[in-house]
Amino acid sequence: TVLPTPAMRRALSLVQRRFAHNGMAINGRQVSIMDGSTGYVLLQNGVPEDDLFRLIWSARALVDSQWHAAVKATHKAYLDVGAKYITTNSYATQPTYYEKAFASPAGRKVACELLGPEQVPAEDGWQAAMLEHAKLSAQLAVQARAEHGGTANVAVLGSLPPLVESHRPDKFFEALAAKGEQFFVEHYRDLARALLDGGSDMLIAETLNCWEEAHLALQGVRALALSDKRAIELIVSFEGSFRDTSMKPRPEAAPDAFHKTLAFDFGGAEVKLVAIGLNCSPPEDIVLSLSALKDSGVLQELTARGVEVAVYANLHERAVYDEGFDVGEIDVVGGAEEPKKPAGAGSPIKKRLDMVGDFGGHDGYVRFAREVAGTYGVQLIGGCCGCGPSGVKAVADGV
């Protein structure tokens, strides 16, 4: 028996997915199911919401080997409910978080107390640790898929996150002015390499604050494809509200961002743009952005180019995002799939009952999923923050 190499598997993955869509056909289009939130489900699987979690979010489960099984269990929970795409736990393996956690005196103090000094990278070793953990996140996803059955029609998506903060275009532009474009391009290149070396089938640059941030991620992927002479499949997904620097939604910015993504010149690099998406914003904001894309003709252009549309919305109450998200200031227990303790009255993150329902049936989110599939031709649907395996199952069953 000849076993396929990772390169062979990536080359075959796009063809396999064309014949492996799950869900139902809506208006003649097949809908495939993506996974949902990772960080919140990790909490339910035992990862502590401690001071290190508040510094590096879901990467808390990577820096301590005792939680690697929880990462795999999270992936398997989504495979159990029919997800055909599972995303690596690399959303928090990014330079802003890692430098703060492992290079600053305050961060190192927390890390040493919770991990033990022997497990904390050297002060100048945070970048190497970040890349090591990004690669590990892909390896754990691949292991979870194999242990679950190794189905060939499940793709591992290597997550490339915002490199400063989610939902904060203001912080992105501040960092861009201070650090320059190469900081972003080089980190995206190196993180992409780590994720692919770990076994990711595709890359997904997600929750990008704006076109300018996406442009830098695209340049990083292009640089990797050219330097390493490797074929890469890519999804680019924007924060679906397209907030401005004052946190106000701007759905009218969606057509320009999508059009520029489609028009990006990969310069001879073998990069396949599989899909462009909208994620981690309120469902109503995503509908407004999709409406702008439809009215401008961009959705039709995507269809003509063979590029799919992905959507996975945020099911939390929106105030914490409208007011300016900061990972270090969030109490996330109320957003877990099954909170370990009730969210207090002051907890800034709570699930939206109009989406998840009083008993977790997710009827509101299923209606949203059917709307975006039927009205706007969305082919890839999953969940983001606040949507765990039960929400993804509801979508898989209902769409």
Coordinates of C-alpha atoms in Angstrom, one line a residue:
T1 CA 0.0 0.0 0.0
V2 CA 1.3 3.5 -1.0
L3 CA 0.4 6.1 1.6
P4 CA -0.3 9.6 0.3
T5 CA 2.3 12.3 1.3
P6 CA 1.0 15.6 2.7
A7 CA 1.7 17.2 -0.6
M8 CA -0.3 14.6 -2.5
R9 CA -3.1 15.0 0.1
R10 CA -3.2 18.8 -0.4
A11 CA -3.3 18.4 -4.2
L12 CA -6.2 16.0 -4.0
S13 CA -8.1 17.8 -1.3
L14 CA -9.9 20.3 -3.5
V15 CA -11.1 17.5 -5.9
Q16 CA -12.2 15.4 -3.0
R17 CA -14.2 18.2 -1.4
R18 CA -16.1 18.8 -4.6
F19 CA -17.6 15.3 -4.2
A20 CA -17.8 15.3 -0.4
H21 CA -20.2 18.1 0.4
N22 CA -22.4 17.4 3.3
G23 CA -25.7 19.1 4.1
M24 CA -28.3 19.7 1.4
A25 CA -28.4 21.5 -1.9
I26 CA -30.1 24.9 -1.7
N27 CA -30.9 26.6 -5.0
G28 CA -28.8 24.1 -6.7
R29 CA -25.7 24.7 -4.6
Q30 CA -24.2 22.3 -2.1
V31 CA -23.5 23.6 1.4
S32 CA -20.5 22.3 3.4
I33 CA -20.2 22.5 7.1
M34 CA -17.3 24.1 8.9
D35 CA -16.5 23.8 12.6
G36 CA -17.2 26.4 15.3
S37 CA -15.5 28.1 18.2
T38 CA -12.3 26.5 19.6
G39 CA -11.4 28.6 22.7
Y40 CA -14.7 28.4 24.4
V41 CA -15.0 24.6 23.8
L42 CA -11.4 24.2 25.2
L43 CA -12.7 25.7 28.4
Q44 CA -15.4 23.1 28.6
N45 CA -12.8 20.4 28.0
G46 CA -10.9 21.5 31.1
V47 CA -8.4 24.2 29.9
P48 CA -8.2 26.8 32.8
E49 CA -9.4 30.3 32.3
D50 CA -6.5 31.7 34.2
D51 CA -4.1 34.6 33.8
L52 CA -2.1 32.9 31.1
F53 CA -5.3 32.1 29.2
R54 CA -6.1 35.9 29.3
L55 CA -2.7 36.6 27.8
I56 CA -2.6 33.9 25.0
W57 CA -6.3 32.8 24.8
S58 CA -6.7 29.3 23.3
A59 CA -2.9 28.9 22.8
R60 CA -3.0 28.1 26.6
A61 CA -3.8 24.6 25.5
L62 CA -0.7 24.4 23.3
V63 CA 2.0 25.7 25.8
D64 CA 1.1 23.0 28.3
S65 CA 1.2 19.4 27.1
Q66 CA -1.4 18.3 29.6
W67 CA -4.1 20.1 27.5
H68 CA -3.1 18.7 24.1
A69 CA -5.7 15.9 24.5
A70 CA -8.3 18.7 25.0
V71 CA -7.4 20.2 21.7
K72 CA -7.9 16.9 19.9
A73 CA -11.2 16.3 21.8
T74 CA -12.4 19.7 20.6
H75 CA -11.7 18.8 17.0
K76 CA -13.3 15.4 17.4
A77 CA -16.5 17.0 18.8
Y78 CA -16.9 18.9 15.5
L79 CA -16.2 15.8 13.4
D80 CA -18.8 14.0 15.4
V81 CA -21.5 16.5 14.3
G82 CA -20.5 16.4 10.6
A83 CA -18.0 19.2 10.1
K84 CA -16.0 18.8 6.9
Y85 CA -13.5 21.5 7.8
I86 CA -11.7 21.7 11.1
T87 CA -9.6 24.7 12.0
T88 CA -6.2 24.5 13.8
N89 CA -6.0 26.0 17.3
S90 CA -3.6 28.6 16.1
Y91 CA -5.8 31.7 16.3
A92 CA -3.8 32.9 19.3
T93 CA -0.3 31.9 18.1
Q94 CA 0.4 35.5 17.0
P95 CA 3.2 37.9 17.9
T96 CA 1.3 40.5 19.9
Y97 CA 0.1 37.9 22.4
Y98 CA 3.3 35.9 22.5
E99 CA 5.6 38.8 23.0
K100 CA 3.4 40.1 25.8
A101 CA 3.3 36.7 27.5
F102 CA 6.9 35.6 27.1
A103 CA 9.0 38.7 26.7
S104 CA 7.5 41.2 29.1
P105 CA 8.3 40.9 32.8
A106 CA 4.7 40.8 33.9
G107 CA 3.8 38.1 31.3
R108 CA 6.9 36.0 32.1
K109 CA 6.0 36.1 35.8
V110 CA 2.5 34.7 35.0
A111 CA 3.9 32.0 32.7
C112 CA 6.5 30.9 35.2
E113 CA 4.0 30.6 38.0
L114 CA 1.5 28.6 35.9
L115 CA 3.8 26.5 33.7
G116 CA 7.0 26.3 35.7
P117 CA 10.2 28.2 34.6
E118 CA 11.5 25.2 32.7
Q119 CA 8.5 25.3 30.3
V120 CA 8.7 29.0 29.6
P121 CA 10.7 30.0 26.4
A122 CA 13.7 32.3 26.8
E123 CA 12.9 36.0 26.7
D124 CA 14.2 36.2 23.1
G125 CA 12.7 32.9 22.2
W126 CA 9.0 33.8 22.0
Q127 CA 8.9 33.9 18.2
A128 CA 10.4 30.4 17.9
A129 CA 7.9 29.2 20.5
M130 CA 5.0 30.8 18.6
L131 CA 6.0 29.0 15.4
E132 CA 6.5 25.7 17.2
H133 CA 3.0 26.0 18.7
A134 CA 1.5 26.9 15.3
K135 CA 3.0 23.8 13.8
L136 CA 1.8 21.8 16.8
S137 CA -1.7 23.1 16.4
A138 CA -1.8 21.6 12.9
Q139 CA -0.3 18.3 14.1
L140 CA -3.0 18.0 16.7
A141 CA -5.7 18.6 14.2
V142 CA -4.3 16.0 11.9
Q143 CA -4.0 13.5 14.7
A144 CA -7.6 14.2 15.8
R145 CA -8.8 13.5 12.2
A146 CA -6.8 10.3 12.0
E147 CA -8.0 9.1 15.4
H148 CA -11.6 9.9 14.4
G149 CA -11.3 7.8 11.3
G150 CA -9.0 9.8 9.0
T151 CA -11.7 10.5 6.5
A152 CA -10.2 11.9 3.3
N153 CA -13.0 14.4 2.8
V154 CA -12.2 16.4 6.0
A155 CA -9.9 19.2 5.4
V156 CA -7.7 20.8 8.1
L157 CA -7.6 24.6 7.8
G158 CA -4.5 26.3 9.2
S159 CA -5.7 29.5 10.9
L160 CA -3.8 32.7 10.2
P161 CA -5.3 35.3 12.7
P162 CA -5.1 39.1 13.0
L163 CA -1.5 39.7 14.3
V164 CA -2.5 42.5 16.8
E165 CA -6.1 42.1 18.0
S166 CA -9.5 40.9 16.7
H167 CA -12.2 43.5 16.0
R168 CA -9.7 46.3 16.4
P169 CA -8.8 48.0 13.1
D170 CA -7.6 50.9 15.2
K171 CA -4.9 48.8 16.8
F172 CA -3.9 47.2 13.5
F173 CA -3.3 50.6 11.9
E174 CA -1.3 51.8 15.0
A175 CA 0.9 48.7 14.8
L176 CA 1.3 49.1 11.0
A177 CA 2.5 52.6 11.5
A178 CA 4.9 51.6 14.3
K179 CA 6.2 48.3 12.9
G180 CA 5.9 48.6 9.1
E181 CA 4.5 46.2 6.5
Q182 CA 7.4 43.7 6.7
F183 CA 6.5 42.8 10.3
F184 CA 3.1 41.6 9.1
V185 CA 4.3 40.0 5.8
E186 CA 7.1 38.0 7.4
H187 CA 5.0 36.8 10.4
Y188 CA 2.2 35.7 8.1
R189 CA 4.8 33.9 5.9
D190 CA 6.4 32.1 8.8
L191 CA 3.1 31.2 10.5
A192 CA 1.8 29.8 7.2
R193 CA 4.9 27.7 6.7
A194 CA 4.6 26.3 10.3
L195 CA 0.9 25.4 9.7
L196 CA 1.6 23.7 6.4
D197 CA 4.6 21.9 7.8
G198 CA 2.4 20.6 10.6
G199 CA 0.0 19.0 8.0
S200 CA -2.7 21.7 7.3
D201 CA -4.4 21.0 4.0
M202 CA -5.3 24.6 3.4
L203 CA -4.8 28.0 5.0
I204 CA -7.5 30.3 6.3
A205 CA -6.6 33.9 7.0
E206 CA -9.6 34.8 9.2
T207 CA -11.3 37.7 11.1
L208 CA -9.2 40.1 9.2
N209 CA -10.1 43.7 10.2
C210 CA -9.8 45.3 6.8
W211 CA -8.5 45.0 3.3
E212 CA -5.1 46.5 4.3
E213 CA -4.6 43.6 6.8
A214 CA -5.8 41.0 4.3
H215 CA -3.3 42.5 1.7
L216 CA -0.4 41.9 4.1
A217 CA -1.6 38.3 4.8
L218 CA -1.9 37.6 1.0
Q219 CA 1.6 39.0 0.5
G220 CA 2.9 36.6 3.2
V221 CA 1.2 33.6 1.6
R222 CA 2.6 34.6 -1.8
A223 CA 6.1 35.0 -0.4
L224 CA 5.9 31.5 1.1
A225 CA 4.6 29.9 -2.1
L226 CA 7.3 31.5 -4.1
S227 CA 10.2 30.9 -1.7
D228 CA 9.3 27.3 -0.9
K229 CA 7.9 26.4 -4.3
R230 CA 4.8 24.9 -2.8
A231 CA 1.2 24.9 -3.9
I232 CA -1.2 26.5 -1.4
E233 CA -5.0 26.6 -1.1
L234 CA -6.3 29.6 0.7
I235 CA -9.5 31.0 2.2
V236 CA -9.5 34.7 3.1
S237 CA -12.2 35.7 5.6
F238 CA -13.0 39.3 6.9
E239 CA -14.5 40.3 10.2
G240 CA -18.0 40.5 8.8
S241 CA -18.9 44.0 10.2
F242 CA -16.0 45.8 8.5
R243 CA -15.7 48.1 11.4
D244 CA -14.0 51.4 11.1
T245 CA -11.4 52.7 13.6
S246 CA -14.3 53.9 15.9
M247 CA -15.8 50.4 15.9
K248 CA -18.7 51.3 13.7
P249 CA -19.9 48.7 11.2
R250 CA -19.4 49.5 7.5
P251 CA -21.0 46.9 5.4
E252 CA -20.5 49.1 2.3
A253 CA -16.8 48.3 2.5
A254 CA -17.3 44.6 1.8
P255 CA -17.5 44.8 -2.0
D256 CA -14.2 46.7 -2.3
A257 CA -12.4 44.3 0.0
F258 CA -13.7 41.2 -1.8
H259 CA -13.0 42.7 -5.2
K260 CA -9.4 43.5 -4.2
T261 CA -8.9 40.0 -2.8
L262 CA -10.1 38.5 -6.1
A263 CA -7.8 40.8 -8.0
F264 CA -4.7 40.2 -5.9
D265 CA -1.6 39.3 -8.0
F266 CA 0.1 36.2 -6.7
G267 CA 3.0 36.8 -9.1
G268 CA 3.2 33.4 -10.5
A269 CA 2.9 31.7 -7.1
E270 CA 0.8 28.5 -7.1
V271 CA -1.9 29.8 -4.8
K272 CA -5.5 28.7 -5.2
L273 CA -8.1 31.2 -3.7
V274 CA -10.8 28.7 -2.7
A275 CA -13.2 31.0 -0.9
I276 CA -13.7 34.5 0.6
G277 CA -15.6 34.8 3.8
L278 CA -17.3 36.8 6.5
N279 CA -16.9 35.7 10.1
C280 CA -17.0 36.6 13.8
S281 CA -19.5 39.4 13.6
P282 CA -23.2 39.5 14.4
P283 CA -25.4 37.7 11.9
E284 CA -27.3 40.9 11.1
D285 CA -24.0 42.6 10.1
I286 CA -23.0 39.7 7.9
V287 CA -26.4 39.9 6.1
L288 CA -25.8 43.6 5.4
S289 CA -22.4 42.9 4.1
L290 CA -23.7 40.0 1.9
S291 CA -26.5 42.3 0.6
A292 CA -23.9 44.9 -0.4
L293 CA -21.9 42.2 -2.1
K294 CA -24.9 41.0 -4.0
D295 CA -26.1 44.5 -5.0
S296 CA -22.6 45.4 -6.3
G297 CA -22.3 42.2 -8.4
V298 CA -19.4 40.8 -6.5
L299 CA -21.2 37.6 -5.5
Q300 CA -21.8 37.0 -9.2
E301 CA -18.2 37.7 -9.9
L302 CA -17.2 35.1 -7.3
T303 CA -19.4 32.5 -8.9
A304 CA -17.9 33.2 -12.3
R305 CA -14.4 32.8 -10.9
G306 CA -15.2 29.6 -9.1
V307 CA -14.5 31.1 -5.7
E308 CA -16.9 30.1 -2.9
V309 CA -18.4 32.2 -0.1
A310 CA -17.8 31.2 3.6
V311 CA -19.8 32.5 6.6
Y312 CA -19.5 31.7 10.3
A313 CA -21.0 34.3 12.6
N314 CA -20.5 35.4 16.2
L315 CA -23.4 34.4 18.5
H316 CA -22.5 36.6 21.5
E317 CA -24.2 39.8 22.5
R318 CA -22.5 42.5 20.4
A319 CA -21.7 45.1 23.0
V320 CA -18.2 43.8 23.9
Y321 CA -17.2 44.1 20.3
D322 CA -18.9 47.4 19.6
E323 CA -17.1 48.9 22.6
G324 CA -13.6 47.6 21.6
F325 CA -12.5 44.1 22.2
D326 CA -9.4 43.3 24.3
V327 CA -8.6 39.6 25.0
G328 CA -7.0 40.5 28.3
E329 CA -10.2 42.1 29.7
I330 CA -12.7 39.4 28.7
D331 CA -14.5 37.1 31.1
V332 CA -15.3 34.2 28.7
V333 CA -17.0 31.7 30.9
G334 CA -20.5 32.8 29.8
G335 CA -19.5 32.0 26.2
A336 CA -18.5 28.5 26.7
E337 CA -20.5 25.7 25.1
E338 CA -21.7 24.6 28.6
P339 CA -20.4 27.1 31.1
K340 CA -18.8 25.6 34.2
K341 CA -20.5 28.3 36.3
P342 CA -23.2 30.8 35.6
A343 CA -22.1 34.0 33.9
G344 CA -22.4 36.8 36.5
A345 CA -24.5 39.9 35.9
G346 CA -21.3 41.8 34.9
S347 CA -19.9 39.2 32.5
P348 CA -19.3 41.0 29.3
I349 CA -19.7 37.9 27.1
K350 CA -23.1 36.2 26.9
K351 CA -24.8 34.2 24.2
R352 CA -27.6 35.7 22.2
L353 CA -30.9 34.0 23.0
D354 CA -32.3 35.0 19.7
M355 CA -29.7 32.9 18.0
V356 CA -29.1 29.9 20.4
G357 CA -32.6 29.8 22.1
D358 CA -33.4 29.2 25.7
F359 CA -32.6 25.5 25.5
G360 CA -29.7 25.6 23.0
G361 CA -31.6 24.6 19.9
H362 CA -30.0 27.3 17.8
D363 CA -33.2 27.8 15.8
G364 CA -32.3 31.5 15.2
Y365 CA -28.9 30.6 13.8
V366 CA -30.3 27.8 11.7
R367 CA -32.7 30.4 10.1
F368 CA -29.8 32.7 9.5
A369 CA -27.7 29.9 7.9
R370 CA -30.6 29.0 5.6
E371 CA -31.0 32.6 4.6
V372 CA -27.4 33.2 3.7
A373 CA -27.3 29.9 1.8
G374 CA -30.6 30.4 0.0
T375 CA -30.5 34.2 -0.7
Y376 CA -26.8 34.8 -1.1
G377 CA -25.4 31.4 -2.3
V378 CA -23.1 30.8 0.6
Q379 CA -21.5 27.4 0.3
L380 CA -19.4 27.1 3.5
I381 CA -21.2 27.6 6.8
G382 CA -20.0 27.1 10.3
G383 CA -19.9 29.0 13.6
C384 CA -17.6 31.3 15.4
C385 CA -17.5 32.6 19.0
G386 CA -20.5 31.3 20.9
C387 CA -21.2 28.5 18.5
G388 CA -19.9 25.2 19.7
P389 CA -20.6 21.6 18.5
S390 CA -24.3 21.8 19.4
G391 CA -24.7 24.8 17.2
V392 CA -22.7 23.3 14.3
K393 CA -24.9 20.2 14.6
A394 CA -28.0 22.3 14.4
V395 CA -26.7 23.9 11.2
A396 CA -25.7 20.6 9.7
D397 CA -29.1 19.1 10.5
G398 CA -31.1 22.1 9.4
V399 CA -29.4 23.4 6.2

